[in-house]
PDB file of C-alpha atoms in Angstrom:
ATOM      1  CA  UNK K   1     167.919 185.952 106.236  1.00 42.00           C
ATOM      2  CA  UNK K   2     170.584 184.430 108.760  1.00 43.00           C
ATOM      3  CA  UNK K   3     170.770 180.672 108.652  1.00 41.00           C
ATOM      4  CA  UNK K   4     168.594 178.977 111.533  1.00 43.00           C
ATOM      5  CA  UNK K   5     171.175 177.312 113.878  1.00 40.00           C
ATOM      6  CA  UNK K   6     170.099 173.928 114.879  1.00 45.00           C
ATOM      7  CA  UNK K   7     168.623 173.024 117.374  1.00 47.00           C
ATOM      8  CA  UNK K   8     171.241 170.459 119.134  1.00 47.00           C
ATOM      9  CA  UNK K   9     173.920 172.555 118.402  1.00 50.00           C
ATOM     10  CA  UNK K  10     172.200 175.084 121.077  1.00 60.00           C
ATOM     11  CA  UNK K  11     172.569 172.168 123.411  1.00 63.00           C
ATOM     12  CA  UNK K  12     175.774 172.131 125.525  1.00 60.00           C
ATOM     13  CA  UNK K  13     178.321 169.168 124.435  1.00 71.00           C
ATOM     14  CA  UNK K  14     177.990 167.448 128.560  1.00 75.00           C
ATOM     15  CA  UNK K  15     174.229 167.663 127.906  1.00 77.00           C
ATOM     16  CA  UNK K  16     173.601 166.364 124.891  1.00 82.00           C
ATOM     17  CA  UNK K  17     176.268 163.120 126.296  1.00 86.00           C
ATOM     18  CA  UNK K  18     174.459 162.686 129.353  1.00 88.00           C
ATOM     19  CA  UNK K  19     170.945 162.505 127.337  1.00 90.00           C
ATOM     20  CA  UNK K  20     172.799 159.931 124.872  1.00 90.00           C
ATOM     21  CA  UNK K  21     173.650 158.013 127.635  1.00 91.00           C
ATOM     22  CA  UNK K  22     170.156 157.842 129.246  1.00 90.00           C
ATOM     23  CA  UNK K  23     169.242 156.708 126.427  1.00 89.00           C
ATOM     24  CA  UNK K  24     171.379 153.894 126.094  1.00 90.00           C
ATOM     25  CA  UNK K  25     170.361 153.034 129.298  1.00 91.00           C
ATOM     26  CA  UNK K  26     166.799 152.728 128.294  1.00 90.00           C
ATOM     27  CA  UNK K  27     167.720 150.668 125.191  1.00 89.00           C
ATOM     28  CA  UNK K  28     169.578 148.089 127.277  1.00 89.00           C
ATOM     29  CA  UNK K  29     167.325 148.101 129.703  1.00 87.00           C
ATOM     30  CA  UNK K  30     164.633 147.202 127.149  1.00 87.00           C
ATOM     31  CA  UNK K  31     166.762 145.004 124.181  1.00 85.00           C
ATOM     32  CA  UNK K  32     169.154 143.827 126.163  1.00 84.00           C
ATOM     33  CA  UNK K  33     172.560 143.003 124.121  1.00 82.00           C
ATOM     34  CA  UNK K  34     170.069 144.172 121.025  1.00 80.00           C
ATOM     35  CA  UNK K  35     169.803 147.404 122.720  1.00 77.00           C
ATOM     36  CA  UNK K  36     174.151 147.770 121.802  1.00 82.00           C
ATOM     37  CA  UNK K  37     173.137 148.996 118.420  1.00 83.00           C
ATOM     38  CA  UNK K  38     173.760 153.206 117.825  1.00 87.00           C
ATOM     39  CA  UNK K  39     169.995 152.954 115.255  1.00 88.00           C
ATOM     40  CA  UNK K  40     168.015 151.885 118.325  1.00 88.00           C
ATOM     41  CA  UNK K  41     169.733 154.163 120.643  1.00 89.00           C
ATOM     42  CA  UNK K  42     169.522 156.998 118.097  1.00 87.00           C
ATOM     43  CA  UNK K  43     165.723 156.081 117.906  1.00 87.00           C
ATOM     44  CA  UNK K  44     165.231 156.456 121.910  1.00 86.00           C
ATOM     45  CA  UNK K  45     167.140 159.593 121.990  1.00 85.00           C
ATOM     46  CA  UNK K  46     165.291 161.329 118.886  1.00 87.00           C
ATOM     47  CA  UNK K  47     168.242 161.881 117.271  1.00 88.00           C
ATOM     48  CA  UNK K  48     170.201 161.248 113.928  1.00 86.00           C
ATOM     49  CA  UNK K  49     172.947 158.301 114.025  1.00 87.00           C
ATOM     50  CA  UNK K  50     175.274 160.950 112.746  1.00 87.00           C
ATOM     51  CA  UNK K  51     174.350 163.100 116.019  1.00 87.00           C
ATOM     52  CA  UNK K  52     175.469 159.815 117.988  1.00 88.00           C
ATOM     53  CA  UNK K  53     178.622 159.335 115.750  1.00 87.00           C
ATOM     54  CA  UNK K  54     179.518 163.196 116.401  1.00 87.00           C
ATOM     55  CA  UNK K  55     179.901 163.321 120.446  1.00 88.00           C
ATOM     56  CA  UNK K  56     180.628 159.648 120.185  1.00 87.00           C
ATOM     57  CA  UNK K  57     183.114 157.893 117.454  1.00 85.00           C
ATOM     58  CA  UNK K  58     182.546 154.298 118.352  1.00 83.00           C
ATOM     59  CA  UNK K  59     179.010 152.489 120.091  1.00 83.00           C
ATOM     60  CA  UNK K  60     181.619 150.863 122.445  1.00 86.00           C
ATOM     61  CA  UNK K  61     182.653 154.320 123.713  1.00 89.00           C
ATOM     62  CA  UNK K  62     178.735 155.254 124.744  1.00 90.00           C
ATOM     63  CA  UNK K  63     178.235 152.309 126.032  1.00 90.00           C
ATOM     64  CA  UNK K  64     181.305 152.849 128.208  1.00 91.00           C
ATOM     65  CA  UNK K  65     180.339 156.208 129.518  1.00 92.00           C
ATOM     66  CA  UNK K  66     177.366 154.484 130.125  1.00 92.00           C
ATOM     67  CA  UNK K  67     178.659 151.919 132.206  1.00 92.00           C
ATOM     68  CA  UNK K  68     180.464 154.551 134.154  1.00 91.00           C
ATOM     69  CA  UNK K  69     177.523 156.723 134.671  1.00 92.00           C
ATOM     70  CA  UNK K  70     175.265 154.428 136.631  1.00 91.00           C
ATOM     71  CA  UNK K  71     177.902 152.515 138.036  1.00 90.00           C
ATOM     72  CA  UNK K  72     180.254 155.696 139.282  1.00 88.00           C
ATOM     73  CA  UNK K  73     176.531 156.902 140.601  1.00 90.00           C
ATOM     74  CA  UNK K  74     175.948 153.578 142.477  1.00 90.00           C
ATOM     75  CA  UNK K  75     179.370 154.280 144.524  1.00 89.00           C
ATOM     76  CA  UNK K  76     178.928 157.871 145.114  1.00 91.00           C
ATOM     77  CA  UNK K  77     175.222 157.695 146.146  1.00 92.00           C
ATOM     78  CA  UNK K  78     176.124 154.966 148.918  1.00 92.00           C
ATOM     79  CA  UNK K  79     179.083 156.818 149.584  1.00 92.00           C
ATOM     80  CA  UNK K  80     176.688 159.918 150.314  1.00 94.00           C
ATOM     81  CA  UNK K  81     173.728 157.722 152.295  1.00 94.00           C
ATOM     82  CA  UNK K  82     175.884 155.959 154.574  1.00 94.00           C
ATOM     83  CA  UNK K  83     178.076 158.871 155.875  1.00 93.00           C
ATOM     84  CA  UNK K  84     175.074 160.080 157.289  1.00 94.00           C
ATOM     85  CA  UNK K  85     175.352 157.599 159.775  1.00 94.00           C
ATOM     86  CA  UNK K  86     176.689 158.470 163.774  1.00 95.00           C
ATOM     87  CA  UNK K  87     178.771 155.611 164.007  1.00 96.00           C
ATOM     88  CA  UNK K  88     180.284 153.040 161.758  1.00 96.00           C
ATOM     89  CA  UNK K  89     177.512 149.952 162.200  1.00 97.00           C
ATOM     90  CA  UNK K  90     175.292 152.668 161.781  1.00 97.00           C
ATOM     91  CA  UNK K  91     176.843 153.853 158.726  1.00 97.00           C
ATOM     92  CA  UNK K  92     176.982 150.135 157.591  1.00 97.00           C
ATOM     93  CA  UNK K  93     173.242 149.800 158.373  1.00 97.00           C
ATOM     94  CA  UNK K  94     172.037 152.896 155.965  1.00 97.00           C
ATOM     95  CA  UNK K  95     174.345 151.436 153.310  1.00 96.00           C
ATOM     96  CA  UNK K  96     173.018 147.995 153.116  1.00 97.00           C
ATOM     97  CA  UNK K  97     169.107 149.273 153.263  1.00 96.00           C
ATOM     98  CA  UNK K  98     170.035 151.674 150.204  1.00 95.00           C
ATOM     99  CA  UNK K  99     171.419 149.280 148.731  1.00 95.00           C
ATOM    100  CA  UNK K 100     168.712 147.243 148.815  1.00 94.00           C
ATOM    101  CA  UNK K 101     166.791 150.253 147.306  1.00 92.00           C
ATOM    102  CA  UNK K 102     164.251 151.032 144.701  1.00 86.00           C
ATOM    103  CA  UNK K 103     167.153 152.585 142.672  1.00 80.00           C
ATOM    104  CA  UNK K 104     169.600 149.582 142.909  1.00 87.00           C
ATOM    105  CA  UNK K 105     167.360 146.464 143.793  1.00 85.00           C
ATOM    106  CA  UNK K 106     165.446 146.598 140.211  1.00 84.00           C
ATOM    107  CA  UNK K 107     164.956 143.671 137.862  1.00 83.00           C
ATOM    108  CA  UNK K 108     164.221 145.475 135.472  1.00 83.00           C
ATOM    109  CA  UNK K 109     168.312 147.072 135.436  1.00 86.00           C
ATOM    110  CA  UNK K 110     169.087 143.256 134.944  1.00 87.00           C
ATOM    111  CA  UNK K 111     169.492 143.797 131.133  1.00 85.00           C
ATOM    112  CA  UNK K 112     171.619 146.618 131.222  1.00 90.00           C
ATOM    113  CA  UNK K 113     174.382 144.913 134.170  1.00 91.00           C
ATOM    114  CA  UNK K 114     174.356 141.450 131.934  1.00 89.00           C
ATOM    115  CA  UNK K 115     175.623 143.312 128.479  1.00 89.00           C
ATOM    116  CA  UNK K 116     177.973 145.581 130.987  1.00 91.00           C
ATOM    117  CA  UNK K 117     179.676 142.200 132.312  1.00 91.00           C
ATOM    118  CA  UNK K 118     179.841 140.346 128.980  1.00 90.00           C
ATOM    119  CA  UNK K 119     181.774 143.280 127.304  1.00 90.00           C
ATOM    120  CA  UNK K 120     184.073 144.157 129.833  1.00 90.00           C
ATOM    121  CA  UNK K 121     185.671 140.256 129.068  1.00 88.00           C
ATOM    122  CA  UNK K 122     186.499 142.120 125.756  1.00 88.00           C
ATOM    123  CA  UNK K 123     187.133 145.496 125.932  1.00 89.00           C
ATOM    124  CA  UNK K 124     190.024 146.792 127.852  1.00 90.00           C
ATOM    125  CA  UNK K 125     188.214 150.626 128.190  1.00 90.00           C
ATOM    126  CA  UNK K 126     185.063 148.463 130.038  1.00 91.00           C
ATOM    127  CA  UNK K 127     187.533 147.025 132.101  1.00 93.00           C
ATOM    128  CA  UNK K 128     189.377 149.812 133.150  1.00 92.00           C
ATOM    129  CA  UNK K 129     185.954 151.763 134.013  1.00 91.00           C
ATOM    130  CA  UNK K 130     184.820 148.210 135.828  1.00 91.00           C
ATOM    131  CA  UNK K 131     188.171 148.684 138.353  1.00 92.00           C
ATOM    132  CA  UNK K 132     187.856 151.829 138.676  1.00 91.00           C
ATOM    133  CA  UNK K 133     184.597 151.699 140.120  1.00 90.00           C
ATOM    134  CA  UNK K 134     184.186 148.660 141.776  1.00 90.00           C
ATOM    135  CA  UNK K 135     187.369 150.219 143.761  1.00 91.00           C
ATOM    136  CA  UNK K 136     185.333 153.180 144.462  1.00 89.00           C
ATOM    137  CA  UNK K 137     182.492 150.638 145.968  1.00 90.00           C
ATOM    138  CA  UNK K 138     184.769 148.616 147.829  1.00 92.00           C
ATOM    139  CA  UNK K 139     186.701 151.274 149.273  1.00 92.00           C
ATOM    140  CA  UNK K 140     183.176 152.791 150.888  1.00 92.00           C
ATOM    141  CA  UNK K 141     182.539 149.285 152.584  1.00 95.00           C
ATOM    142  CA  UNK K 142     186.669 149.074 153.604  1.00 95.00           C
ATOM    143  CA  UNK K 143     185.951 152.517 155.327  1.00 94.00           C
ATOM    144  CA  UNK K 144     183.461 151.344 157.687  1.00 96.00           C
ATOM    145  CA  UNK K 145     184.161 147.948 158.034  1.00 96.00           C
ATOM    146  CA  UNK K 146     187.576 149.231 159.050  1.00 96.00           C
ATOM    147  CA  UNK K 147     186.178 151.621 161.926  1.00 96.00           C
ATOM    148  CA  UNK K 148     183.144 148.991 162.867  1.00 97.00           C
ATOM    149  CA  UNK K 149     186.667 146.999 163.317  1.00 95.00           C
ATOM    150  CA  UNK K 150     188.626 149.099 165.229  1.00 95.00           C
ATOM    151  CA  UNK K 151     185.683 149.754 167.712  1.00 95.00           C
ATOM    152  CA  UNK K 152     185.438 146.369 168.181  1.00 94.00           C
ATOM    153  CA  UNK K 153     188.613 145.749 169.945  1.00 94.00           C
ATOM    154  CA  UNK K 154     189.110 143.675 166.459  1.00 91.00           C
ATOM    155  CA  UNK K 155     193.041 142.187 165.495  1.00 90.00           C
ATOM    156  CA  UNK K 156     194.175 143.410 162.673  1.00 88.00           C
ATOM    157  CA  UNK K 157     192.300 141.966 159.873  1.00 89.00           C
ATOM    158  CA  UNK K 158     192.060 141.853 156.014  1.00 92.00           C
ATOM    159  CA  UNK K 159     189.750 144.547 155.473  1.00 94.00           C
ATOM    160  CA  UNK K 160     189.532 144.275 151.550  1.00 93.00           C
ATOM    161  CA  UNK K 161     188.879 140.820 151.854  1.00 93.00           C
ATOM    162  CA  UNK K 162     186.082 141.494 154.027  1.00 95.00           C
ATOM    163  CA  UNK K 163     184.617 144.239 151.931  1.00 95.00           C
ATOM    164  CA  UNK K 164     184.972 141.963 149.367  1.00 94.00           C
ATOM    165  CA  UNK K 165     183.116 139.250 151.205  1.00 95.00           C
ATOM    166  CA  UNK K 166     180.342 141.592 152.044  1.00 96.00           C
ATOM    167  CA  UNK K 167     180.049 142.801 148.793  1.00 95.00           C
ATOM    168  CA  UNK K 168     179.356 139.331 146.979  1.00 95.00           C
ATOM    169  CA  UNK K 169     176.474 138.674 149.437  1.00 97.00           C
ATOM    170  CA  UNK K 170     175.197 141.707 148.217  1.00 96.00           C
ATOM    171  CA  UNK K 171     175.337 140.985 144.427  1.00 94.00           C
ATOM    172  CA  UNK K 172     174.378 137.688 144.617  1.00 95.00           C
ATOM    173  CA  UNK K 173     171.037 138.325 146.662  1.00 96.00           C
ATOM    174  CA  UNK K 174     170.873 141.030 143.937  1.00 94.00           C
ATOM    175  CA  UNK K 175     170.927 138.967 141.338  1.00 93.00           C
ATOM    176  CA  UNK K 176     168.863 135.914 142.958  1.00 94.00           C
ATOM    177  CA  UNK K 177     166.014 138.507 143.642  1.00 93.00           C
ATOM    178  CA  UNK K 178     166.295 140.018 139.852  1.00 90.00           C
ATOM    179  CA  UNK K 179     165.833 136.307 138.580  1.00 91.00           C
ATOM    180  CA  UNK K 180     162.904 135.595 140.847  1.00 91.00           C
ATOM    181  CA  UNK K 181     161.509 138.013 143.519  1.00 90.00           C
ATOM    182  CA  UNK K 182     159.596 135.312 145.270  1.00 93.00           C
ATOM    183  CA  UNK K 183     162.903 133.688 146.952  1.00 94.00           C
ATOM    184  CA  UNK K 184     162.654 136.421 149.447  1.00 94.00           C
ATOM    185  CA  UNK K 185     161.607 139.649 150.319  1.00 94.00           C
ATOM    186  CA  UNK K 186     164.178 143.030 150.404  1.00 94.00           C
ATOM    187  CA  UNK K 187     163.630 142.573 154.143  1.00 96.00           C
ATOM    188  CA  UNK K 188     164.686 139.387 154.280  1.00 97.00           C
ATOM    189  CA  UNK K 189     167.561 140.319 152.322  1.00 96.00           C
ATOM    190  CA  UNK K 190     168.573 143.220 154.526  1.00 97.00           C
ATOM    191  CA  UNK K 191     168.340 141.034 157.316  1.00 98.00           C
ATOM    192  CA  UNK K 192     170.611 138.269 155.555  1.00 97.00           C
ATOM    193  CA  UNK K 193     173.541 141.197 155.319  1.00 98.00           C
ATOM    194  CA  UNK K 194     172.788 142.673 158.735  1.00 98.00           C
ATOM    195  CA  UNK K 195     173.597 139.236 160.260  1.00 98.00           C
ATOM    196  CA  UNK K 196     176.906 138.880 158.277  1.00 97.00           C
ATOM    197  CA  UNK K 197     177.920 142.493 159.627  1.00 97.00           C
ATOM    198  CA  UNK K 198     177.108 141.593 163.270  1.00 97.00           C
ATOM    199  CA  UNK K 199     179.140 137.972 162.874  1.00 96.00           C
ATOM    200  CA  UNK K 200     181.650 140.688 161.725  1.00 96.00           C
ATOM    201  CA  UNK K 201     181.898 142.726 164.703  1.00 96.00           C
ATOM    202  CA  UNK K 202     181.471 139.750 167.076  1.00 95.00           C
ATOM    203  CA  UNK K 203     184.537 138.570 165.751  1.00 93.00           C
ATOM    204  CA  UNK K 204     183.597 135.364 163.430  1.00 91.00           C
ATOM    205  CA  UNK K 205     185.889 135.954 160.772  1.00 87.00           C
ATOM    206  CA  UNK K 206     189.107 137.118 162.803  1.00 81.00           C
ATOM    207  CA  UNK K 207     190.486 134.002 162.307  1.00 74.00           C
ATOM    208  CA  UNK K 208     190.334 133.657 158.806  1.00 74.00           C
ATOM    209  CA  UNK K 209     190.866 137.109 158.001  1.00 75.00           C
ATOM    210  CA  UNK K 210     193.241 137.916 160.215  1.00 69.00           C
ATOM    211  CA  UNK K 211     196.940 139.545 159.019  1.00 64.00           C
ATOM    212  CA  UNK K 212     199.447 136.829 159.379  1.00 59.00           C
ATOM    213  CA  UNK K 213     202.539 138.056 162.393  1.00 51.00           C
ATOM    214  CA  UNK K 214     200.157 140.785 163.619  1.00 51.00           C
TER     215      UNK K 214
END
């Protein structure tokens, strides 16, 4: 009688990675920094360590496709929403209310972001994947800030700078609602980034944001 193949190896190598890594995501969602550990991971995946240690040679490694995953996703799903818009406040509008989103704006992804942040300090692959992506981010809000800009009759402006400036209102109501939902409500919140947009376009920041000679 032929030898039974098993049953993961029927499973296709991107697969079995990506269920690994939803895994992990559960785990540090859950545990927190206790979730880094390739038993309990193993355990939420129904799989041997060994399984883990075959597609994936070090912990740090998952969790770094990890971190990739949902934060590569983050980019390209805003990316996605706020093209749909038909001009570029518009555009800016539909990415600020995703943002604010039941698949971005949840406390309970808290966990996972605070063991992403502390090991990219350390490890030079997080921080390569944390570039990478934020640059992905930014560059969506560069893109229509640039156009909501340049339909304003704007001067030539620091556009990164202003993405960048957008962006930290949105992760820190982020991570003031996460801590306690009762400061304010996602509406609120929207509302908070809408008025920085149209301060934007009325011109509030041209003079501190402005190129220098230009």
């Amino acid at each position: 009688m032929a030898a039974r193949t098993p049953k993961f190896s029927r499973i296709p190598p991107e697969m079995r990675r990506e269920e690994l890594v939803d895994a992990t995501l559960r785990c540090l969602a859950q545990h927190g920094h206790a979730g880094v550990s390739v038993r309990k991971i193993a355990a939420a995946a129904g799989v041997s360590i060994g399984l883990i240690n075959h597609y994936y040679p070090s912990a740090d490694q998952l969790i770094c496709h990890a971190y990739e995953r949902l934060s590569g996703g983050i980019a390209a799903h805003l990316l996605a929403v706020s093209a749909g818009g038909t001009d570029p406040r518009e555009c800016l509008s539909l990415f600020i209310r995703e943002s604010f989103g039941p698949g971005i704006f949840d406390p309970s992804t808290l966990g996972v972001w605070v063991v992403f942040w502390s090991m990219v300090r350390h490890s030079p692959d997080m921080q390569a994947v944390q570039q990478r992506t934020y640059a992905q981010y930014r560059q969506v809000l560069e893109r229509h800030l640039g156009a909501l800009a340049g339909e304003a009759g704007l001067p030539p402006l620091k556009i990164q700078a202003a993405a960048t400036a957008l962006n930290a209102l949105l992760d820190g109501l982020w991570l003031t609602w996460c801590l306690n939902p009762a400061d304010f409500s996602v509406e609120e919140g929207i509302a908070m980034c809408e008025g920085w947009v149209d301060a934007f376009a009325a011109g509030a920041f041209a003079g501190r944001l402005n190129i220098p000679g230009r």
